[in-house]
XYZ file of C-alpha atoms in Angstrom:
784
model
C -59.466 -25.679 -109.386
C -62.507 -23.412 -109.665
C -62.804 -20.576 -107.170
C -65.859 -18.458 -106.518
C -65.016 -15.126 -108.199
C -66.851 -13.225 -105.507
C -64.697 -14.813 -102.785
C -61.540 -14.076 -104.733
C -62.571 -10.458 -105.228
C -63.503 -10.169 -101.567
C -60.121 -11.416 -100.428
C -58.350 -9.047 -102.834
C -60.370 -6.049 -101.714
C -59.761 -6.932 -98.074
C -56.005 -7.070 -98.596
C -56.014 -3.727 -100.372
C -58.194 -2.163 -97.707
C -55.977 -3.402 -94.873
C -52.835 -2.150 -96.583
C -54.408 1.255 -97.016
C -55.702 1.454 -93.464
C -52.444 0.282 -91.917
C -50.286 2.660 -93.974
C -49.103 5.327 -91.577
C -46.354 6.700 -93.806
C -48.145 9.869 -94.909
C -46.448 13.055 -95.960
C -46.337 16.030 -93.643
C -48.125 18.212 -96.166
C -51.062 15.867 -96.348
C -51.230 15.714 -92.564
C -51.361 19.481 -92.259
C -54.001 19.754 -94.971
C -56.232 17.079 -93.495
C -55.679 17.777 -89.831
C -58.675 20.068 -89.590
C -60.674 18.573 -92.458
C -64.129 17.510 -91.283
C -62.847 15.518 -88.319
C -65.916 14.028 -86.635
C -68.332 16.666 -87.922
C -71.124 15.003 -89.945
C -71.500 16.280 -93.499
C -74.177 15.975 -96.165
C -74.451 12.766 -98.159
C -73.084 13.297 -101.625
C -75.603 12.665 -104.362
C -73.190 11.189 -106.923
C -71.617 8.748 -104.451
C -67.928 7.936 -103.898
C -65.665 5.105 -104.924
C -64.185 2.592 -102.487
C -60.757 4.224 -102.437
C -62.174 7.569 -101.346
C -64.260 5.963 -98.622
C -61.297 3.976 -97.299
C -59.223 7.140 -97.375
C -61.845 8.835 -95.204
C -61.764 5.924 -92.774
C -57.977 6.166 -92.655
C -58.145 9.868 -91.865
C -60.615 9.237 -89.080
C -58.415 6.482 -87.635
C -55.033 8.239 -87.851
C -55.993 11.897 -88.205
C -55.474 12.878 -84.585
C -51.779 12.741 -83.801
C -52.507 13.239 -80.116
C -53.904 9.727 -79.846
C -51.936 7.250 -77.777
C -49.327 5.290 -79.665
C -50.596 2.037 -78.201
C -53.646 2.113 -80.446
C -51.604 2.472 -83.624
C -49.309 -0.194 -82.284
C -52.236 -2.569 -81.987
C -53.178 -1.917 -85.604
C -49.646 -2.674 -86.733
C -49.711 -6.047 -85.002
C -52.966 -7.365 -86.418
C -51.091 -9.921 -88.501
C -52.367 -12.502 -90.933
C -54.531 -14.253 -88.346
C -56.220 -10.897 -87.704
C -56.896 -10.514 -91.415
C -58.617 -13.883 -91.365
C -60.861 -12.761 -88.534
C -61.736 -9.577 -90.419
C -62.381 -11.593 -93.539
C -64.869 -13.641 -91.569
C -67.115 -10.636 -91.072
C -67.121 -9.937 -94.798
C -67.835 -13.584 -95.557
C -70.679 -13.642 -93.054
C -72.409 -10.849 -94.969
C -71.845 -12.661 -98.262
C -72.993 -16.071 -96.957
C -76.185 -14.589 -95.507
C -77.533 -14.030 -99.051
C -77.342 -17.734 -99.942
C -80.505 -19.783 -100.233
C -81.898 -21.109 -97.003
C -80.849 -24.761 -97.425
C -77.244 -23.940 -98.325
C -77.101 -21.413 -95.496
C -78.351 -23.974 -92.981
C -75.815 -26.596 -93.990
C -72.928 -24.139 -93.990
C -73.768 -22.547 -90.627
C -74.318 -25.933 -88.993
C -70.875 -27.080 -90.180
C -69.160 -23.884 -88.997
C -70.839 -23.983 -85.590
C -70.197 -27.675 -84.967
C -66.534 -27.478 -86.070
C -65.758 -24.489 -83.891
C -67.513 -25.936 -80.858
C -65.712 -29.290 -81.250
C -62.300 -27.630 -81.585
C -62.803 -25.417 -78.533
C -64.097 -28.222 -76.336
C -61.119 -30.415 -77.178
C -58.638 -27.565 -76.919
C -59.798 -26.527 -73.437
C -60.626 -30.027 -72.146
C -64.329 -29.445 -71.854
C -66.039 -32.666 -72.869
C -69.587 -32.905 -74.268
C -70.085 -29.200 -74.214
C -72.168 -26.775 -76.251
C -71.077 -23.247 -77.199
C -72.712 -19.865 -77.297
C -70.938 -17.067 -79.208
C -71.543 -13.514 -78.089
C -70.014 -10.054 -78.522
C -70.308 -8.840 -74.922
C -68.331 -11.060 -72.557
C -71.088 -10.706 -69.921
C -73.837 -11.803 -72.257
C -72.910 -15.480 -71.933
C -73.323 -15.404 -68.155
C -76.644 -13.613 -68.599
C -77.946 -16.373 -70.879
C -76.739 -18.984 -68.423
C -78.664 -17.301 -65.596
C -81.818 -17.440 -67.713
C -81.178 -21.104 -68.458
C -80.834 -21.886 -64.748
C -84.004 -19.926 -63.937
C -85.933 -21.906 -66.572
C -84.484 -25.118 -65.181
C -85.147 -24.522 -61.489
C -88.543 -22.813 -61.936
C -90.658 -25.122 -64.078
C -93.567 -22.679 -64.321
C -91.402 -19.683 -65.165
C -92.461 -19.733 -68.801
C -96.115 -19.451 -67.806
C -96.114 -17.669 -64.458
C -93.167 -15.341 -65.022
C -92.039 -13.234 -62.066
C -94.784 -14.637 -59.822
C -92.803 -17.844 -59.292
C -89.723 -15.789 -58.419
C -91.726 -13.840 -55.862
C -92.782 -16.932 -53.957
C -89.191 -18.219 -53.717
C -86.570 -15.567 -54.307
C -83.527 -16.725 -56.296
C -80.001 -15.927 -55.102
C -76.910 -15.522 -57.302
C -73.530 -15.635 -55.532
C -70.475 -13.812 -56.822
C -67.041 -13.167 -55.338
C -66.129 -9.800 -53.916
C -63.085 -9.954 -56.215
C -65.255 -10.230 -59.340
C -65.518 -7.585 -62.000
C -66.907 -4.280 -60.854
C -70.611 -3.901 -61.636
C -71.119 -7.528 -62.710
C -73.808 -8.264 -60.154
C -75.742 -5.081 -60.836
C -75.620 -5.689 -64.600
C -77.031 -9.190 -64.157
C -79.877 -7.999 -61.936
C -80.758 -5.206 -64.347
C -80.869 -7.519 -67.351
C -82.757 -10.272 -65.534
C -85.252 -7.896 -63.913
C -84.269 -9.035 -60.420
C -83.872 -6.851 -57.325
C -80.364 -6.273 -56.006
C -81.275 -8.347 -52.967
C -81.004 -11.401 -55.231
C -77.273 -10.767 -55.590
C -74.997 -11.957 -52.764
C -71.331 -10.906 -52.675
C -69.179 -13.499 -50.972
C -66.122 -12.122 -49.121
C -62.659 -13.463 -49.745
C -60.316 -15.097 -47.278
C -59.049 -12.963 -44.452
C -57.066 -15.377 -42.287
C -55.815 -18.279 -44.382
C -55.030 -18.699 -48.058
C -55.082 -16.072 -50.754
C -56.925 -12.857 -49.976
C -58.325 -12.948 -53.505
C -59.980 -16.340 -53.177
C -63.579 -16.817 -52.167
C -64.075 -17.864 -48.551
C -65.669 -21.318 -48.986
C -66.583 -21.815 -45.318
C -68.335 -18.481 -45.172
C -70.131 -19.237 -48.427
C -71.423 -22.493 -46.966
C -72.905 -20.661 -43.966
C -74.479 -18.022 -46.175
C -76.131 -20.631 -48.379
C -77.510 -22.440 -45.333
C -78.986 -19.223 -44.001
C -80.597 -18.479 -47.379
C -82.108 -21.919 -47.581
C -83.517 -21.629 -44.073
C -85.041 -18.262 -44.899
C -86.917 -19.736 -47.888
C -84.660 -18.523 -50.698
C -83.432 -20.604 -53.609
C -79.637 -20.728 -54.225
C -79.431 -20.494 -57.993
C -75.926 -19.926 -59.364
C -72.355 -19.333 -58.233
C -69.884 -17.304 -60.294
C -66.274 -18.316 -59.564
C -62.994 -16.974 -60.908
C -60.122 -18.791 -62.565
C -58.000 -15.673 -62.478
C -59.521 -12.712 -60.718
C -59.700 -9.474 -62.744
C -57.245 -7.780 -60.413
C -54.595 -10.182 -59.107
C -55.259 -13.221 -61.327
C -55.887 -15.687 -58.471
C -58.037 -18.788 -58.856
C -60.789 -19.811 -56.478
C -60.857 -23.269 -54.942
C -62.972 -24.643 -57.756
C -62.917 -28.223 -56.495
C -64.488 -27.372 -53.138
C -66.873 -24.943 -54.779
C -68.047 -27.641 -57.173
C -68.769 -29.962 -54.255
C -70.702 -27.222 -52.504
C -72.748 -26.562 -55.661
C -73.607 -30.236 -56.013
C -74.692 -30.297 -52.386
C -77.176 -27.422 -52.851
C -78.052 -28.187 -56.482
C -76.492 -24.958 -57.734
C -74.985 -24.071 -61.112
C -71.235 -23.302 -61.166
C -69.995 -20.815 -63.746
C -66.259 -20.029 -64.093
C -64.548 -17.166 -65.918
C -61.063 -15.672 -65.877
C -57.816 -15.383 -67.804
C -56.273 -18.508 -66.261
C -58.696 -20.674 -68.260
C -56.367 -20.144 -71.216
C -53.784 -22.444 -69.564
C -56.168 -25.402 -70.035
C -54.745 -25.645 -73.556
C -51.225 -26.307 -72.262
C -49.712 -29.662 -71.481
C -49.169 -28.837 -67.824
C -52.132 -27.346 -65.975
C -52.294 -26.565 -62.269
C -54.810 -28.589 -60.297
C -56.758 -25.493 -59.240
C -57.364 -24.471 -62.889
C -57.919 -28.053 -64.066
C -60.915 -28.289 -61.747
C -62.671 -25.792 -64.046
C -63.259 -28.596 -66.572
C -65.861 -30.025 -64.181
C -67.888 -26.828 -63.916
C -71.286 -26.362 -65.538
C -70.210 -23.468 -67.792
C -67.212 -21.270 -68.540
C -66.572 -18.123 -70.598
C -63.518 -17.886 -72.863
C -62.226 -14.596 -74.331
C -60.126 -15.881 -77.217
C -59.739 -12.494 -78.884
C -57.320 -11.106 -76.288
C -55.599 -14.421 -75.648
C -54.719 -15.048 -79.299
C -54.608 -11.480 -80.595
C -57.652 -11.865 -82.813
C -59.618 -8.674 -83.504
C -63.400 -8.635 -83.613
C -63.904 -12.285 -82.694
C -66.707 -13.224 -80.306
C -66.348 -14.541 -76.790
C -67.443 -18.115 -76.222
C -69.413 -19.622 -73.348
C -69.152 -23.411 -73.098
C -71.880 -25.156 -71.129
C -73.432 -28.546 -70.516
C -77.200 -29.010 -70.574
C -79.386 -31.838 -71.742
C -82.619 -30.024 -72.627
C -82.313 -28.175 -75.974
C -85.723 -26.540 -75.538
C -84.630 -24.751 -72.375
C -81.402 -23.641 -74.097
C -83.520 -22.229 -76.902
C -85.821 -20.483 -74.418
C -82.822 -18.980 -72.622
C -81.349 -17.685 -75.918
C -78.275 -19.923 -75.905
C -79.273 -21.426 -79.239
C -81.105 -19.885 -82.157
C -83.222 -21.248 -84.983
C -82.034 -18.443 -87.270
C -79.042 -19.590 -89.386
C -77.718 -16.046 -89.600
C -77.189 -15.985 -85.832
C -74.858 -18.965 -86.163
C -72.547 -16.973 -88.437
C -71.122 -15.247 -85.393
C -68.643 -18.133 -85.152
C -67.352 -17.612 -88.705
C -64.440 -15.220 -87.832
C -63.317 -17.562 -85.073
C -63.710 -20.582 -87.358
C -61.368 -19.044 -89.936
C -58.821 -17.832 -87.373
C -58.577 -21.178 -85.555
C -57.948 -22.981 -88.826
C -55.264 -20.467 -89.760
C -53.439 -20.794 -86.427
C -53.912 -24.511 -85.972
C -53.675 -26.411 -82.706
C -49.912 -25.921 -82.358
C -50.132 -22.198 -83.090
C -52.810 -21.657 -80.459
C -50.885 -23.594 -77.798
C -47.672 -21.775 -78.685
C -49.207 -18.333 -78.202
C -50.590 -19.246 -74.783
C -47.333 -20.922 -73.794
C -45.339 -17.885 -74.868
C -47.473 -15.654 -72.640
C -46.937 -17.977 -69.682
C -43.191 -17.933 -70.256
C -43.189 -14.135 -70.260
C -44.888 -13.948 -66.887
C -42.583 -16.594 -65.454
C -39.517 -14.704 -66.713
C -40.654 -11.511 -65.034
C -41.481 -13.299 -61.802
C -38.017 -14.830 -61.575
C -36.369 -11.447 -62.059
C -38.592 -9.729 -59.503
C -37.484 -12.175 -56.818
C -33.967 -10.734 -56.996
C -35.014 -7.087 -56.669
C -35.005 -5.215 -53.382
C -38.076 -3.320 -52.210
C -40.323 -5.148 -54.714
C -43.068 -7.396 -53.408
C -45.120 -9.694 -55.545
C -48.591 -11.111 -55.171
C -48.857 -14.344 -57.117
C -50.852 -17.450 -56.439
C -48.349 -20.014 -57.716
C -44.613 -19.319 -57.759
C -44.058 -21.963 -60.439
C -46.871 -21.053 -62.806
C -48.698 -17.730 -62.587
C -50.068 -16.192 -65.799
C -50.600 -12.873 -64.012
C -47.818 -11.106 -62.062
C -48.752 -8.327 -59.662
C -45.999 -6.427 -57.892
C -45.492 -3.192 -55.993
C -42.794 -1.068 -54.484
C -42.696 -1.188 -50.698
C -40.086 -0.179 -48.113
C -40.952 -0.674 -44.485
C -40.031 2.214 -42.244
C -39.016 -0.019 -39.372
C -36.839 -2.287 -41.515
C -35.032 0.228 -43.697
C -31.681 -0.472 -42.071
C -32.139 -4.228 -42.291
C -31.577 -6.544 -45.170
C -34.269 -5.934 -47.799
C -34.537 -9.604 -48.670
C -35.828 -10.407 -45.209
C -39.001 -8.441 -45.846
C -39.460 -9.714 -49.374
C -40.167 -13.333 -48.524
C -43.647 -12.584 -47.258
C -46.425 -11.688 -49.708
C -48.149 -8.312 -49.683
C -50.179 -8.950 -46.574
C -49.276 -6.399 -43.928
C -51.198 -3.737 -42.027
C -50.323 -0.243 -43.209
C -51.331 3.033 -41.659
C -53.537 5.187 -43.835
C -51.053 7.945 -44.683
C -48.228 5.554 -45.413
C -50.441 3.393 -47.594
C -51.690 6.461 -49.461
C -48.069 7.478 -50.161
C -47.164 4.012 -51.435
C -50.277 3.979 -53.618
C -49.175 7.255 -55.161
C -45.614 6.020 -55.736
C -46.779 2.769 -57.298
C -49.196 4.679 -59.512
C -46.245 6.734 -60.770
C -44.110 3.603 -61.145
C -46.729 1.821 -63.262
C -47.229 4.848 -65.508
C -43.460 5.237 -65.987
C -42.952 1.582 -66.865
C -45.875 1.712 -69.294
C -44.366 4.727 -71.064
C -40.807 3.404 -71.150
C -41.733 -0.113 -72.300
C -45.092 0.150 -74.065
C -44.737 -3.320 -75.609
C -44.859 -4.879 -72.117
C -48.516 -3.977 -71.608
C -48.163 -3.308 -67.869
C -50.952 -1.386 -66.230
C -51.953 -0.137 -62.784
C -54.551 -1.990 -60.752
C -56.283 -1.133 -57.483
C -56.563 -4.061 -55.062
C -58.578 -4.015 -51.900
C -55.861 -5.244 -49.522
C -52.596 -4.455 -51.294
C -53.582 -1.049 -52.617
C -52.175 0.241 -55.900
C -50.028 -2.319 -57.736
C -48.467 -2.839 -61.153
C -49.906 -5.767 -63.132
C -48.300 -7.756 -65.944
C -50.849 -9.992 -67.706
C -49.301 -11.187 -70.983
C -52.244 -13.459 -71.769
C -54.353 -10.342 -72.262
C -51.792 -8.149 -74.030
C -48.806 -10.036 -75.467
C -50.571 -11.388 -78.565
C -51.796 -7.920 -79.501
C -48.693 -5.942 -78.543
C -46.179 -8.527 -79.735
C -44.400 -8.787 -76.385
C -41.113 -10.674 -76.464
C -38.539 -11.841 -73.901
C -36.372 -8.792 -74.521
C -39.310 -6.566 -73.636
C -39.521 -8.256 -70.251
C -35.784 -7.796 -69.727
C -36.087 -4.150 -70.659
C -38.965 -3.815 -68.194
C -36.764 -5.219 -65.427
C -33.904 -2.836 -66.316
C -36.242 0.136 -66.177
C -37.564 -1.068 -62.838
C -34.003 -1.291 -61.483
C -33.429 2.334 -62.486
C -36.635 3.547 -60.842
C -36.207 1.754 -57.488
C -33.314 3.994 -56.250
C -35.305 7.080 -57.196
C -38.325 5.827 -55.266
C -36.334 4.915 -52.172
C -34.423 8.213 -52.157
C -37.562 10.282 -52.568
C -39.335 8.337 -49.850
C -36.469 8.806 -47.404
C -35.994 12.508 -48.108
C -39.690 13.437 -47.892
C -39.584 13.656 -44.079
C -36.349 15.662 -44.105
C -37.835 18.016 -46.681
C -40.932 18.535 -44.543
C -38.882 19.347 -41.464
C -36.642 21.790 -43.327
C -39.648 23.607 -44.787
C -41.405 23.859 -41.435
C -38.224 25.330 -39.887
C -37.793 27.915 -42.636
C -39.509 31.269 -42.188
C -41.682 32.263 -45.103
C -42.371 28.775 -46.429
C -45.448 26.641 -45.816
C -45.383 22.874 -46.220
C -48.503 21.584 -47.985
C -49.283 17.933 -47.349
C -50.455 16.291 -50.539
C -50.307 12.503 -50.263
C -51.404 12.063 -53.848
C -48.308 13.777 -55.280
C -45.511 11.391 -56.406
C -42.472 13.437 -55.489
C -40.439 15.087 -52.784
C -43.269 17.320 -51.586
C -45.256 20.501 -52.027
C -44.231 23.917 -50.759
C -45.811 27.351 -50.850
C -44.215 30.711 -50.252
C -46.270 32.710 -47.739
C -46.967 36.274 -48.781
C -46.827 38.734 -45.875
C -49.908 40.846 -46.439
C -50.332 44.243 -44.834
C -54.062 44.517 -44.245
C -55.035 43.594 -47.767
C -58.297 41.989 -48.650
C -58.489 38.316 -49.466
C -58.861 38.741 -53.234
C -55.829 40.980 -53.570
C -53.819 38.777 -51.253
C -54.748 35.709 -53.308
C -53.638 37.415 -56.509
C -50.339 38.456 -54.992
C -49.785 34.952 -53.656
C -50.464 33.463 -57.070
C -48.138 35.966 -58.737
C -45.253 35.323 -56.354
C -45.483 31.513 -56.474
C -45.797 31.550 -60.265
C -42.673 33.693 -60.531
C -40.974 31.440 -57.990
C -41.737 28.387 -60.109
C -40.329 30.154 -63.174
C -37.114 31.060 -61.368
C -36.636 27.537 -60.031
C -37.076 25.999 -63.484
C -34.416 28.355 -64.829
C -31.825 26.868 -62.467
C -29.474 24.210 -63.796
C -30.696 21.315 -61.693
C -31.984 17.808 -62.207
C -35.194 18.491 -60.280
C -38.598 19.044 -61.818
C -40.747 21.887 -60.505
C -44.382 22.188 -61.573
C -47.787 23.485 -60.584
C -48.901 19.988 -59.726
C -51.619 17.846 -61.267
C -54.122 19.430 -63.594
C -57.073 18.346 -61.447
C -57.228 18.000 -57.689
C -53.975 19.797 -56.846
C -53.414 22.641 -54.423
C -53.381 26.185 -55.775
C -50.406 28.567 -55.656
C -47.913 25.856 -54.756
C -44.636 24.511 -56.117
C -44.607 20.762 -56.629
C -41.201 19.052 -56.515
C -40.870 15.774 -58.377
C -38.761 12.686 -57.793
C -35.195 13.141 -56.507
C -31.986 11.152 -56.122
C -30.030 10.294 -53.007
C -27.388 13.022 -53.531
C -29.941 15.831 -53.097
C -29.000 18.584 -50.655
C -32.391 19.247 -49.071
C -31.237 22.152 -46.911
C -29.771 23.985 -49.897
C -32.943 23.383 -51.882
C -35.201 24.767 -49.163
C -32.933 27.766 -48.533
C -32.826 28.587 -52.253
C -36.611 28.437 -52.473
C -36.954 30.724 -49.469
C -34.330 33.204 -50.728
C -35.883 33.273 -54.193
C -39.313 33.873 -52.752
C -38.048 36.702 -50.537
C -36.398 38.447 -53.447
C -39.539 38.143 -55.566
C -41.604 39.553 -52.706
C -39.207 42.464 -52.228
C -39.284 43.291 -55.937
C -43.063 43.043 -55.879
C -43.280 45.442 -52.938
C -40.885 47.860 -54.637
C -42.941 47.967 -57.806
C -46.116 48.265 -55.784
C -44.865 51.275 -53.857
C -43.126 52.925 -56.815
C -46.280 54.573 -58.158
C -47.204 56.103 -54.821
C -43.662 57.317 -54.150
C -43.322 58.905 -57.578
C -46.724 60.563 -57.314
C -45.884 62.138 -53.966
C -42.475 63.218 -55.277
C -44.030 64.919 -58.264
C -46.491 66.798 -56.086
C -43.693 67.953 -53.782
C -41.579 68.992 -56.769
C -44.445 71.046 -58.147
C -44.828 72.917 -54.868
C -41.115 73.609 -54.613
C -40.855 74.711 -58.233
C -43.855 77.034 -57.812
C -42.226 78.583 -54.738
C -38.960 78.958 -56.656
C -40.775 80.788 -59.464
C -42.302 83.222 -56.996
C -38.907 83.914 -55.507
C -37.467 84.482 -58.977
C -40.186 87.026 -59.757
C -39.374 88.977 -56.586
C -35.658 88.839 -57.323
C -35.941 89.991 -60.971
C -38.411 92.770 -60.354
C -41.667 93.762 -61.984
C -40.160 95.581 -65.010
C -38.394 92.545 -66.287
C -41.742 90.728 -66.541
C -43.187 93.232 -69.074
C -42.640 91.734 -72.589
C -41.028 94.703 -74.389
C -39.627 96.558 -71.422
C -38.226 93.414 -69.911
C -36.323 92.561 -73.069
C -34.750 96.044 -73.270
C -33.873 96.019 -69.591
C -32.317 92.568 -69.804
C -30.254 93.741 -72.788
C -28.852 96.760 -70.975
C -28.504 95.036 -67.628
C -28.441 91.256 -67.839
C -29.652 89.419 -64.751
C -27.411 86.597 -63.595
C -29.469 83.786 -61.990
C -28.210 80.480 -60.762
C -29.687 77.312 -62.231
C -31.810 75.615 -59.638
C -33.572 72.275 -60.041
C -34.688 69.173 -58.203
C -33.521 65.586 -58.417
C -35.710 62.680 -57.259
C -33.887 59.800 -55.574
C -35.889 56.600 -56.311
C -33.995 54.628 -53.667
C -34.545 57.106 -50.841
C -37.836 58.470 -52.215
C -36.840 62.107 -51.525
C -36.226 65.362 -53.457
C -32.796 66.986 -53.524
C -31.351 70.151 -55.020
C -29.354 70.082 -58.244
C -26.896 72.806 -57.243
C -24.170 70.251 -56.532
C -24.822 68.654 -59.924
C -24.216 71.936 -61.799
C -21.185 72.770 -59.700
C -19.453 69.387 -60.212
C -20.878 68.867 -63.720
C -21.670 65.238 -62.696
C -24.587 63.435 -61.161
C -24.027 62.125 -57.691
C -24.437 58.456 -56.902
C -26.488 59.037 -53.812
C -26.882 56.308 -51.265
C -25.875 52.765 -52.090
C -28.808 50.340 -52.124
C -28.735 47.587 -49.530
C -27.323 44.292 -50.756
C -29.781 41.629 -51.746
C -29.848 38.738 -49.279
C -28.343 35.604 -50.684
C -28.441 32.039 -49.594
C -26.349 31.362 -46.495
C -25.655 27.919 -47.821
C -23.789 29.101 -50.936
C -20.798 26.856 -51.258
C -18.047 25.975 -53.605
C -18.903 23.403 -56.248
C -16.779 20.911 -58.001
C -16.432 21.175 -61.772
C -19.549 19.777 -63.433
C -21.502 19.605 -60.180
C -25.076 20.826 -60.505
C -27.036 22.846 -58.019
C -28.760 21.091 -55.090
C -26.246 18.211 -55.294
C -24.169 17.200 -52.281
C -20.446 17.282 -52.969
C -18.118 14.476 -52.028
C -17.118 16.341 -48.894
C -20.626 16.308 -47.483
C -21.672 12.879 -48.687
C -21.630 9.736 -46.621
C -20.123 7.727 -49.438
C -16.659 7.673 -47.796
C -16.026 4.992 -45.247
C -13.711 5.231 -42.240
C -10.910 3.490 -44.085
C -10.880 6.150 -46.778
C -10.231 9.063 -44.411
C -6.581 9.371 -45.454
C -7.361 9.818 -49.112
C -10.171 12.125 -48.149
C -7.789 14.422 -46.271
C -5.359 14.431 -49.162
C -8.106 15.550 -51.496
C -9.032 18.337 -49.130
C -5.435 19.563 -48.960
C -5.225 19.589 -52.753
C -8.445 21.549 -52.973
C -7.118 24.113 -50.431
C -3.836 24.552 -52.312
C -5.578 25.464 -55.562
C -5.585 29.225 -56.388
C -9.014 30.687 -55.735
C -10.786 31.352 -58.993
C -13.682 33.230 -57.492
C -14.439 34.822 -54.147
C -17.096 33.243 -51.946
C -19.469 36.048 -52.810
C -18.994 35.256 -56.459
C -19.374 31.518 -55.968
C -23.121 31.673 -56.152
C -25.659 30.044 -58.360
C -26.954 31.697 -61.477
C -29.850 33.100 -59.505
C -27.620 35.174 -57.164
C -25.524 36.409 -60.110
C -28.638 37.720 -61.818
C -29.655 39.546 -58.650
C -26.222 41.267 -58.268
C -26.243 42.477 -61.853
C -29.774 43.791 -61.475
C -28.815 45.719 -58.313
C -25.875 47.364 -60.100
C -28.189 48.607 -62.804
C -30.611 49.986 -60.243
C -27.761 51.704 -58.349
C -26.551 53.424 -61.515
C -29.985 54.886 -62.279
C -31.295 55.819 -58.876
C -31.625 59.535 -59.513
C -33.724 61.498 -61.942
C -33.338 65.260 -62.086
C -36.245 67.675 -61.923
C -35.517 71.314 -62.730
C -37.448 74.555 -62.132
C -40.087 75.326 -64.769
C -43.103 77.641 -64.906
C -45.999 76.343 -62.934
C -48.226 75.955 -65.962
C -46.159 72.969 -67.252
C -47.450 69.454 -66.883
C -46.227 67.227 -63.989
C -44.428 64.918 -66.420
C -42.032 67.777 -67.274
C -40.991 68.093 -63.641
C -38.471 65.247 -63.665
C -35.691 67.526 -64.917
C -36.629 71.181 -65.480
C -34.160 74.083 -65.353
C -34.875 77.699 -64.535
C -34.224 79.791 -67.631
C -33.442 83.447 -67.324
C -33.975 85.606 -70.371
C -30.846 87.370 -71.426
C -30.819 90.506 -73.234
């Protein structure tokens, strides 16, 4: 069978190009050589040109050169698959087909467009529909708005905006619609923002993500009475946030009553291809138009979105831009035409069904988890699952399942809601990092706050999500729930302990997902603000370093990179066995020691300077006394030497020693008599934590032991006492003073070193010597 050689070569080149671009197994040497090569810096165009391999290699370097990129992007490239190759081939074919002669191009584009439109209308149960293929998913709705304006304003083609001025059009969208959709439509249509009406959702009955139909009816009546023209209503079959579907049946009746156009969009429209469809979504087949995003549903890269619509006047569709007389414009459907043929009807249905099964599997598992609340429209079939962590303060001692039966519709005080939003933000980020194939993300809802969303219809085909990924997601969620509950319960205790501790300041930061934020207060002595701020930063930075050196399971940090408090220690998530009092006491003791060391170093320069000056004065006085004692003749160079030879002068060695601990000068006579340096005064002991306690083998710091835990019930008191007796009978390995954490051990060793080197001797020297020679200078008597 004859094959066009150009098509064969195109397919071969595409396969080679995809293999090269998807090959991530590069050597480390090549990565290091090309890591800083060109990057995104434009360079001059080479005059001799380059071959295809070199160009594709450059593209590969630009795609995979930065190792800091998120792994999800490379994961998407790895899961393009054969159907993705067909879609990419369609773009190459479109460029090749566009060079055909006009008659052949017209026949081919007409066939491609009609086949794709017929397949989509049958697949999604939209009878007698036309299709418009567009790159931007909002462009279809924009063309529909122009079609409705041309339909409702007969003189619009001639009069233009004058007809709109006499009777202002109104477009109605839900308050749960995509952010910025209404403003984008008004900007593109040249309409004022007053032409856009946002319809609130239900507040009393039904889903809080569904459009309030009764309120919409009253709003339309008011607009009609005020001389406005209701033009179009945008409804949702799967809101962008929670995935709920509006009451499309009642909305369609309302649109027919006021002669309005009904447009539907949303992820739930994908379920129209399944055998079983919920009645709320099935009502979308009666709407005037709908937008389908097949690329994300089926995992097809670079395929256009499709807007299906029904209209009888082709001239108005042409005027609105929904159809084109240019055959090249019709080639937009070519990638989708190839991909649909490759997948087939069964393959398309299977992908959508698999995504629905994933969401249903997760929903069933979430029902059995404590402190997890879901927000789904249909318990039996919900393509989008939204859940959040929530633990009511008033019902913490009650059965958790009692609070789980109700959906996420409860009044929450502002601080408590802010805390839960922060915790759920952290939960969503953790789940996304631990199970990247799940595709979970964090969504902000108006009533529920921050939630975690699982929408497999938008991610599973691209990420290759399987049932085991959902099970792994549930296992990770089970591990994170105890951490969340423990941290939430201990936050209040931590705040109280910090406020009761002298020297610590509790900083309230509701946006921090952790135990809390604490700052060590620096006791300034009349210092200016700049110096005090520097000292505060220095102490808290050293405090953070010391805490991270401890062998604990806690995470200490400086907080978020943006928006966090300065000079604070942020404590992350904790477990239920945390000893909060020991943690707070350790932070306070560590901060006090750092402050004392800082004050000692700060005063050392002044103390040493004053000691040197005093030593100079005393040594000068000692020299004068020595001159009087030796006599004038001994000071003459030649005579003094002869006199000293005949009659040596015996002088005692006198010097000065500087005690760094006491900051005072002392004589060295006792040192020369005993031939040893005295120890001086013993430095005061460094204060240690009053909560230092014995630890069991393998027990980390800040962990409650079994003695202090509430894990033992009343029936286990006998065995508990036996364990205590055994512990008391054991020979003591260390004294209580030695049973301290690594931090106290470091302090004791440091104090010993300071105590051994507390004195530095300064001996008598002639006054002309420099001050640095006054630490230990001895009077020398010339002997003859």
